[in-house]
Amino acid sequence: MLYEKLAEEFAMQISAGRLQPGDRLPSVRHLARQRALSISTVVAALRTLESRGMVEARPQSGYYVRRRPARMAEVQMPAAAPAAGPVDVGVSRRLVQVLRTNEAPGMVPLGSALPAPELQLGPRLNRLYAGIARRRPGLLAGSSHSDLNEAPLLHAITRRALEWGCPLAPEELVVTNSCTEAMTLCLRAVTRPGDTVAVESPTYYLMLQLLEAMGLRALEIPTHPVTGVSLDALELATRRPAAEGGVRACLLIPNGANPLGSVMPDAAKAKLAALLAARDVALIEDDIYGDICFGGARPRPIHAFDTSGNTMLCTSFSKTVSPGLRVGFVAAGRRAADVELQKTLTSGKTNPLTQHVIAGLMESRGFDLHLRALRRRFAEQIARTRDAVARHFPAETRVTDPQGGFVLWLELPPGVDGTALHRRAAREGIAFVPGELFSAGGQYRNCLRLACGRPWSPTLEDAVRRLGRLVTG
Amino acid sequence: MLYEKLAEEFAMQISAGRLQPGDRLPSVRHLARQRALSISTVVAALRTLESRGMVEARPQSGYYVRRRPARMAEVQMPAAAPAAGPVDVGVSRRLVQVLRTNEAPGMVPLGSALPAPELQLGPRLNRLYAGIARRRPGLLAGSSHSDLNEAPLLHAITRRALEWGCPLAPEELVVTNSCTEAMTLCLRAVTRPGDTVAVESPTYYLMLQLLEAMGLRALEIPTHPVTGVSLDALELATRRPAAEGGVRACLLIPNGANPLGSVMPDAAKAKLAALLAARDVALIEDDIYGDICFGGARPRPIHAFDTSGNTMLCTSFSKTVSPGLRVGFVAAGRRAADVELQKTLTSGKTNPLTQHVIAGLMESRGFDLHLRALRRRFAEQIARTRDAVARHFPAETRVTDPQGGFVLWLELPPGVDGTALHRRAAREGIAFVPGELFSAGGQYRNCLRLACGRPWSPTLEDAVRRLGRLVTG
């Protein structure tokens, strides 16, 4: 749509700082003439920017760029250096407690990174279940030990991956019950207890929990809030061979990292793939946010840059379709046989009816429209949340400007204790995840993650306001 | 039904050896008069026995007990002694190869223990999926990290377990993707790599594969083909504390053991529960065949005899409903929190729609009828297979007389190599599982397992005949 293109152009100028808070945008009339667009198209573009919290209308004056919180992009890299060395992980207990607190009934849901129920495809899925169940009565009668993948899903996955510029071979695919399961299988295929696994810092708490459960050690690699994991640091960290206690595998989120929202540039992805292949360090990449990144094109997974078969691409449909569906996959490269064996061992074949349901959804024309709408919604929800943080949190607060996904990472003034804040917020019925759970080494105590999976609402506005007051008080 | 009762009575007399092969049964007229039954009821009873391969009609003469193969029940215990000590497991690769060979298209399916498609509830499940999907559109939109269990399934499980005489607390239940997953979670909750786990000998190959994948050692405990694992041997094997290299956990199939078909008597179950609780050795019991044992009452799991919370009961619906459904559960006793954590880590919540589907099925009145019919069918299929083995295999062949499940275990004359036999049979298009895969210590080379999941047919008869010829030749 023309209005979306115009909105995108201004959004980029604002993000890049070429338009500063307080700057006045050209008038509607001027823009329409200059671009040869209709008045209504220009107004639609400006309204889109307004709904994303990027501009505000001032009566009788026009549109102005809103005040935005400090961006983390300009911020120096986190202090953590790999020199700190690998550490044993011990987050599980605290994490489970935080998640349970967050999911108590009535909590304002800024905790778990879940898309709002109305952004999921529940009713569509149900129709697909009903239809396929009727048409394919024999689907549930097969064996559960071999033939892990249903052909229509293999077809849907490989076709879609081609569109991302990431050819996948059907032979390397293993359908799983989730992205978490996919990563678990990969870790089991390539590591042994006591091995070291490199992760982004900060990284998604479930990654740390996985390492803990398997007796693996975490090495936190500094990660840039826009461009992702530091290649220099990874290069340094992987010099020692795994056999001598070096890094055995990397577990990374190159597209829409959780919690930073960074997307690695293509050149960095290619370099990383080559580096890890050369050093025989297995790469497990979590691409669960790949479909909801905000740049023009869907970013390619690192798997697309790796010809060696060393990269294992893991993903699922929990963020884009439904977290309850429980279906994902891994493209395991040259380790497909090992991963397949682990899958047979762990849970057998994923429900074939569910496999057909997700295949049917992926092949439907509406799926692309759904993803596009989802990206717009998440971008808007992030913008609204950032804006509210700017208005209600202390001025020194720094916040990410995510390139994908739907979480925000906040760095609070030094001395603020995110975990103590979580306890106080929980008593007020507000959920979020404190920063220390994103580190195995006890970093990020003055940080926190806010999930932006829900459409903006007065309840959310009020929750951010009260959270800001708790920080200040 | 009256005819079933009469058939059962004769079946028991035959099984117990009070009626010997070649014995003539009382005449129809005599039986009808003696029991005050109608002629047609008596005829129905005799036909039932005939269809199970237990008696044969001789024209103008009456019904005679058929010749049956040697029963393993009278056979001494297997030679394996725990003195042999725990061993590392290395069956996975060979096993995967055997399973793949067996599941090639066109193979006569005496390999995997799968119920025939026509004995499964595919169409019923599909109707339930369609109906619940329509009525509960929000079911797939929830979180996947907490609330692992759907309330209707908890209710169905606890209600049904009460019927078995095995009260389960909702708080100890974790719904899983399969029985295999349930056991994996339990093993992860109670063991660390290098620990020793006691298993039946012979035991289901997947148990050994699980131990291998987790770096656990297997201690094979002699197991009786009728009464199950040897308590004396277990008592001896668990004297050394786990901390000093002794047994950390037991992984057993007390009801309808795979491959032996044994069912532990209640007294033995109670004694085992007390022994393991006293010695702090965790018990993981696989009850997947509990619903398809052939005695009068559904046998109780060991969990029913354990008040200490030390027993973790694992099961699924793969043998009774559909192997493709992928839903099971564990009642984890005092380790429920640990198992729950492992489930969250491994695969998150099991698909809630599927949870409602299986709950709906369990609560339907037809489910009990289905299980009853299934038991009859499996008993008949086992009897037919045993009978064919008796006719076509060498006279020294010994075969189990299973108390439950639907597999037969054969001991061939010494010197016959089951694995070589498997290769030759595979070339002829006949699948089975060679005995050595049921041992971590290389036992049972002259044994094999035949699955009896399919209704008897000329194809099966022919396959057993050809298999017998391969053994002889």
Coordinates of N, CA, C and O in Angstrom, one line a residue, chain A residues 47-156:
Chain A
R47 N -1.4 8.9 10.2 CA -2.1 8.2 11.3 C -1.4 6.9 11.7 O -1.4 6.6 12.9
T48 N -0.8 6.2 10.8 CA -0.1 5.0 11.1 C 1.1 5.3 12.0 O 1.3 4.7 13.0
L49 N 1.8 6.4 11.7 CA 2.9 6.8 12.5 C 2.4 7.2 13.9 O 3.1 6.9 14.9
E50 N 1.3 7.8 13.9 CA 0.7 8.3 15.2 C 0.3 7.0 16.0 O 0.6 7.0 17.2
S51 N -0.3 6.0 15.4 CA -0.7 4.8 16.1 C 0.5 4.1 16.6 O 0.4 3.3 17.6
R52 N 1.7 4.2 16.0 CA 2.9 3.6 16.5 C 3.5 4.4 17.6 O 4.6 4.1 18.0
G53 N 3.0 5.6 17.9 CA 3.5 6.4 18.9 C 4.8 7.2 18.5 O 5.5 7.7 19.3
M54 N 5.0 7.3 17.1 CA 6.2 7.9 16.7 C 6.0 9.4 16.4 O 6.9 10.2 16.5
V55 N 4.8 9.8 16.1 CA 4.5 11.2 15.9 C 3.2 11.6 16.7 O 2.5 10.7 17.1
E56 N 3.0 12.9 16.9 CA 1.8 13.3 17.5 C 1.2 14.5 16.8 O 1.9 15.3 16.2
A57 N -0.1 14.5 16.7 CA -0.8 15.6 16.1 C -1.0 16.8 17.1 O -1.4 16.5 18.2
R58 N -0.6 18.0 16.7 CA -0.9 19.1 17.5 C -2.0 19.9 16.8 O -1.8 20.3 15.6
P59 N -3.1 20.2 17.5 CA -4.2 20.9 16.8 C -3.8 22.2 16.1 O -3.0 23.0 16.7
Q60 N -4.3 22.4 14.9 CA -4.0 23.6 14.1 C -2.5 23.8 13.8 O -2.1 24.9 13.5
S61 N -1.7 22.7 14.0 CA -0.3 23.0 13.8 C 0.3 21.9 12.9 O 1.2 22.2 12.1
G62 N -0.1 20.7 13.0 CA 0.5 19.6 12.2 C 1.0 18.5 13.0 O 0.7 18.3 14.2
Y63 N 1.8 17.6 12.4 CA 2.4 16.4 13.0 C 3.8 16.7 13.5 O 4.6 17.2 12.7
Y64 N 4.2 16.2 14.7 CA 5.5 16.4 15.3 C 6.1 15.1 15.7 O 5.3 14.2 16.2
V65 N 7.4 14.9 15.6 CA 8.0 13.7 16.1 C 8.0 13.8 17.6 O 8.3 14.8 18.3
R66 N 7.5 12.6 18.2 CA 7.4 12.6 19.7 C 8.7 12.4 20.3 O 9.7 11.9 19.8
R67 N 8.7 12.8 21.6 CA 9.9 12.6 22.4 C 10.0 11.0 22.6 O 9.0 10.4 22.9
R68 N 11.2 10.5 22.4 CA 11.4 9.1 22.5 C 12.5 8.8 23.6 O 13.3 9.6 23.9
P69 N 12.4 7.7 24.3 CA 13.4 7.4 25.3 C 14.7 7.2 24.7 O 14.9 6.9 23.5
A70 N 15.7 7.2 25.5 CA 17.1 6.9 25.0 C 17.2 5.6 24.3 O 16.6 4.6 24.8
R71 N 17.8 5.5 23.2 CA 17.9 4.3 22.5 C 19.2 3.6 22.9 O 20.2 4.2 23.2
M72 N 19.1 2.3 23.0 CA 20.2 1.5 23.4 C 21.2 1.3 22.3 O 22.4 1.0 22.5
A73 N 20.8 1.6 21.0 CA 21.7 1.4 19.9 C 23.0 2.1 20.0 O 24.0 1.7 19.7
E74 N 22.9 3.3 20.6 CA 24.1 4.2 20.7 C 24.9 3.8 21.9 O 26.0 4.3 22.1
V75 N 24.3 3.0 22.7 CA 25.0 2.6 24.0 C 26.1 1.7 23.8 O 26.1 0.9 22.9
Q76 N 27.2 1.8 24.6 CA 28.3 0.9 24.4 C 27.9 -0.5 24.7 O 26.8 -0.8 25.3
M77 N 28.7 -1.5 24.3 CA 28.4 -2.9 24.5 C 28.3 -3.2 26.0 O 28.9 -2.5 26.8
P78 N 27.5 -4.2 26.4 CA 27.5 -4.6 27.8 C 28.9 -4.9 28.3 O 29.8 -5.2 27.6
A79 N 29.0 -4.7 29.6 CA 30.4 -4.8 30.2 C 30.9 -6.2 30.2 O 32.1 -6.4 30.2
A80 N 30.0 -7.2 30.1 CA 30.5 -8.6 30.2 C 31.5 -8.9 29.1 O 31.3 -8.6 28.0
A81 N 32.6 -9.6 29.5 CA 33.6 -10.0 28.5 C 33.7 -11.5 28.6 O 33.6 -12.1 29.7
P82 N 34.0 -12.2 27.5 CA 34.1 -13.7 27.7 C 35.3 -14.0 28.6 O 35.4 -15.2 29.0
A83 N 36.2 -13.1 28.9 CA 37.2 -13.4 29.8 C 36.7 -13.9 31.1 O 37.3 -14.7 31.8
A84 N 35.4 -13.5 31.4 CA 34.8 -14.0 32.6 C 34.7 -15.5 32.6 O 34.6 -16.2 33.7
G85 N 34.7 -16.1 31.4 CA 34.8 -17.6 31.3 C 33.4 -18.2 31.5 O 32.4 -17.6 31.9
P86 N 33.3 -19.5 31.1 CA 32.0 -20.2 31.2 C 31.6 -20.4 32.7 O 32.4 -20.5 33.5
V87 N 30.3 -20.4 32.9 CA 29.8 -20.6 34.2 C 28.7 -21.6 34.2 O 28.0 -21.8 33.3
D88 N 28.6 -22.3 35.4 CA 27.5 -23.2 35.6 C 26.2 -22.3 35.7 O 26.2 -21.2 36.1
V89 N 25.1 -22.9 35.2 CA 23.8 -22.1 35.2 C 23.0 -22.6 36.4 O 22.9 -23.7 36.7
G90 N 22.3 -21.6 37.0 CA 21.5 -21.9 38.1 C 20.2 -21.0 38.2 O 20.0 -20.4 39.3
V91 N 19.5 -20.9 37.1 CA 18.4 -19.9 37.1 C 17.1 -20.6 37.2 O 16.1 -20.0 37.5
S92 N 17.0 -21.9 37.0 CA 15.7 -22.6 36.9 C 14.7 -22.3 38.0 O 13.6 -21.9 37.7
R93 N 15.1 -22.5 39.2 CA 14.2 -22.3 40.3 C 13.6 -20.9 40.4 O 12.4 -20.7 40.4
R94 N 14.5 -20.0 40.3 CA 14.0 -18.6 40.4 C 13.1 -18.3 39.2 O 12.1 -17.6 39.4
L95 N 13.5 -18.8 38.1 CA 12.8 -18.5 36.9 C 11.3 -19.1 36.9 O 10.4 -18.4 36.6
V96 N 11.2 -20.3 37.4 CA 9.9 -20.9 37.5 C 9.0 -20.1 38.4 O 7.8 -19.9 38.1
Q97 N 9.6 -19.6 39.5 CA 8.9 -18.8 40.4 C 8.4 -17.5 39.8 O 7.2 -17.1 39.9
V98 N 9.3 -16.9 39.0 CA 8.9 -15.6 38.4 C 7.8 -15.9 37.4 O 6.8 -15.2 37.3
L99 N 7.9 -17.0 36.6 CA 6.9 -17.2 35.5 C 5.6 -17.5 36.2 O 4.5 -17.1 35.7
R100 N 5.6 -18.3 37.3 CA 4.3 -18.6 37.9 C 3.7 -17.4 38.5 O 2.5 -17.2 38.4
T101 N 4.5 -16.5 39.1 CA 3.9 -15.3 39.6 C 3.3 -14.5 38.5 O 2.2 -14.0 38.6
N102 N 4.0 -14.4 37.4 CA 3.6 -13.6 36.2 C 2.3 -14.1 35.6 O 1.5 -13.4 35.1
E103 N 2.1 -15.4 35.7 CA 0.9 -16.0 35.1 C -0.3 -16.2 36.0 O -1.2 -16.9 35.6
A104 N -0.2 -15.7 37.2 CA -1.3 -15.7 38.1 C -2.5 -15.0 37.4 O -2.2 -14.0 36.7
P105 N -3.7 -15.4 37.7 CA -4.8 -14.7 37.1 C -4.9 -13.2 37.4 O -4.6 -12.8 38.6
G106 N -5.2 -12.4 36.5 CA -5.4 -11.0 36.7 C -4.2 -10.1 36.6 O -4.3 -8.9 36.7
M107 N -3.0 -10.7 36.3 CA -1.8 -9.9 36.2 C -1.8 -9.2 34.9 O -2.2 -9.8 33.9
V108 N -1.3 -8.0 34.9 CA -1.2 -7.3 33.6 C 0.0 -7.9 32.9 O 1.1 -8.0 33.4
P109 N -0.2 -8.4 31.7 CA 0.7 -9.4 31.0 C 1.9 -8.7 30.3 O 1.9 -8.8 29.1
L110 N 2.8 -8.1 31.1 CA 4.0 -7.6 30.4 C 5.2 -8.6 30.6 O 6.3 -8.3 30.5
G111 N 4.8 -9.9 31.0 CA 5.8 -10.9 31.4 C 6.2 -11.7 30.2 O 7.1 -11.4 29.4
S112 N 5.5 -12.9 30.0 CA 5.9 -13.8 28.9 C 5.6 -13.2 27.5 O 4.7 -12.5 27.3
A113 N 6.5 -13.6 26.6 CA 6.4 -13.1 25.2 C 5.4 -13.9 24.5 O 5.8 -14.8 23.7
L114 N 4.1 -13.7 24.7 CA 3.1 -14.4 24.1 C 2.3 -13.4 23.2 O 1.9 -12.3 23.7
P115 N 1.9 -13.8 22.0 CA 1.0 -12.9 21.2 C -0.4 -12.9 21.9 O -0.8 -14.0 22.4
A116 N -1.0 -11.8 21.9 CA -2.4 -11.7 22.4 C -3.3 -12.8 21.7 O -3.1 -13.0 20.5
P117 N -4.2 -13.4 22.5 CA -5.1 -14.4 21.9 C -5.7 -13.9 20.6 O -5.9 -14.6 19.6
E118 N -6.1 -12.6 20.5 CA -6.8 -12.1 19.3 C -5.8 -12.0 18.1 O -6.3 -11.8 17.0
L119 N -4.5 -12.0 18.4 CA -3.6 -12.0 17.3 C -3.2 -13.4 16.8 O -2.5 -13.6 15.8
Q120 N -3.7 -14.4 17.5 CA -3.4 -15.8 17.1 C -4.5 -16.3 16.1 O -5.5 -15.6 15.9
L121 N -4.3 -17.5 15.6 CA -5.2 -18.0 14.6 C -6.0 -19.1 15.1 O -6.3 -20.1 14.4
G122 N -6.4 -19.1 16.4 CA -7.2 -20.1 17.0 C -8.4 -20.6 16.2 O -8.4 -21.8 15.8
P123 N -9.3 -19.8 15.8 CA -10.5 -20.3 15.0 C -10.1 -20.9 13.7 O -10.6 -21.9 13.3
R124 N -9.1 -20.3 13.0 CA -8.6 -20.9 11.7 C -8.1 -22.3 12.0 O -8.4 -23.2 11.2
L125 N -7.3 -22.4 13.0 CA -6.7 -23.7 13.3 C -7.8 -24.7 13.6 O -7.7 -25.9 13.2
N126 N -8.8 -24.3 14.3 CA -9.8 -25.2 14.7 C -10.6 -25.7 13.5 O -10.9 -26.9 13.4
R127 N -10.8 -24.8 12.5 CA -11.5 -25.2 11.3 C -10.6 -26.2 10.5 O -11.1 -27.2 10.0
L128 N -9.3 -25.9 10.5 CA -8.4 -26.9 9.8 C -8.4 -28.2 10.5 O -8.4 -29.3 9.9
Y129 N -8.3 -28.2 11.9 CA -8.4 -29.5 12.6 C -9.6 -30.3 12.2 O -9.6 -31.5 11.9
A130 N -10.7 -29.6 12.2 CA -12.0 -30.2 12.0 C -12.0 -30.8 10.5 O -12.4 -31.9 10.3
G131 N -11.6 -30.0 9.6 CA -11.6 -30.4 8.2 C -10.7 -31.6 7.9 O -11.1 -32.5 7.3
I132 N -9.4 -31.5 8.4 CA -8.5 -32.5 8.1 C -8.8 -33.8 8.8 O -8.7 -34.9 8.3
A133 N -9.3 -33.6 10.1 CA -9.8 -34.8 10.8 C -10.8 -35.6 10.0 O -10.9 -36.8 10.0
R134 N -11.7 -34.8 9.4 CA -12.8 -35.5 8.6 C -12.3 -36.1 7.4 O -12.6 -37.2 7.0
R135 N -11.4 -35.4 6.7 CA -10.9 -35.9 5.4 C -9.9 -37.0 5.5 O -9.7 -37.8 4.6
R136 N -9.1 -37.0 6.6 CA -8.0 -38.0 6.7 C -8.1 -38.8 8.0 O -7.3 -38.7 8.9
P137 N -9.1 -39.7 8.0 CA -9.4 -40.5 9.2 C -8.2 -41.4 9.6 O -8.1 -41.7 10.8
G138 N -7.4 -41.7 8.7 CA -6.3 -42.7 9.0 C -5.1 -42.1 9.6 O -4.1 -42.7 10.0
L139 N -5.1 -40.7 9.7 CA -3.8 -40.0 10.0 C -3.2 -40.4 11.4 O -2.0 -40.3 11.6
L140 N -4.1 -40.7 12.3 CA -3.6 -40.9 13.7 C -3.3 -42.4 13.9 O -2.9 -42.8 15.0
A141 N -3.4 -43.3 12.9 CA -3.2 -44.7 13.2 C -1.8 -45.2 12.8 O -1.6 -46.4 13.0
G142 N -0.9 -44.3 12.4 CA 0.4 -44.8 12.0 C 1.3 -45.2 13.1 O 0.9 -45.1 14.3
S143 N 2.5 -45.5 12.8 CA 3.6 -45.8 13.7 C 4.1 -44.4 14.3 O 4.0 -43.4 13.7
S144 N 4.7 -44.5 15.5 CA 5.2 -43.3 16.0 C 6.8 -43.3 16.0 O 7.4 -42.4 16.5
H145 N 7.4 -44.3 15.5 CA 8.8 -44.5 15.6 C 9.6 -44.1 14.4 O 10.8 -43.9 14.5
S146 N 9.0 -44.1 13.3 CA 9.7 -43.8 12.1 C 8.9 -42.7 11.3 O 7.8 -42.3 11.8
D147 N 9.4 -42.3 10.2 CA 8.7 -41.3 9.4 C 8.2 -40.2 10.3 O 7.0 -39.9 10.4
L148 N 9.2 -39.5 10.8 CA 8.8 -38.4 11.8 C 8.1 -37.3 11.2 O 7.4 -36.5 11.9
N149 N 8.2 -37.1 9.9 CA 7.7 -35.9 9.2 C 6.5 -36.3 8.3 O 6.6 -37.3 7.6
E150 N 5.5 -35.5 8.3 CA 4.4 -35.7 7.3 C 4.8 -34.9 6.1 O 5.2 -33.7 6.1
A151 N 4.6 -35.5 4.9 CA 5.0 -34.9 3.6 C 4.5 -33.5 3.4 O 5.2 -32.6 2.9
P152 N 3.2 -33.2 3.6 CA 2.7 -31.9 3.3 C 3.4 -30.8 4.1 O 3.6 -29.7 3.6
L153 N 3.8 -31.1 5.3 CA 4.5 -30.1 6.2 C 5.9 -29.9 5.6 O 6.4 -28.8 5.5
L154 N 6.6 -31.0 5.3 CA 7.9 -30.9 4.7 C 7.8 -30.0 3.5 O 8.7 -29.1 3.3
H155 N 6.8 -30.2 2.6 CA 6.7 -29.4 1.4 C 6.4 -27.9 1.8 O 7.1 -27.0 1.2
A156 N 5.6 -27.7 2.7 CA 5.3 -26.3 3.1 C 6.5 -25.6 3.7 O 6.8 -24.4 3.4

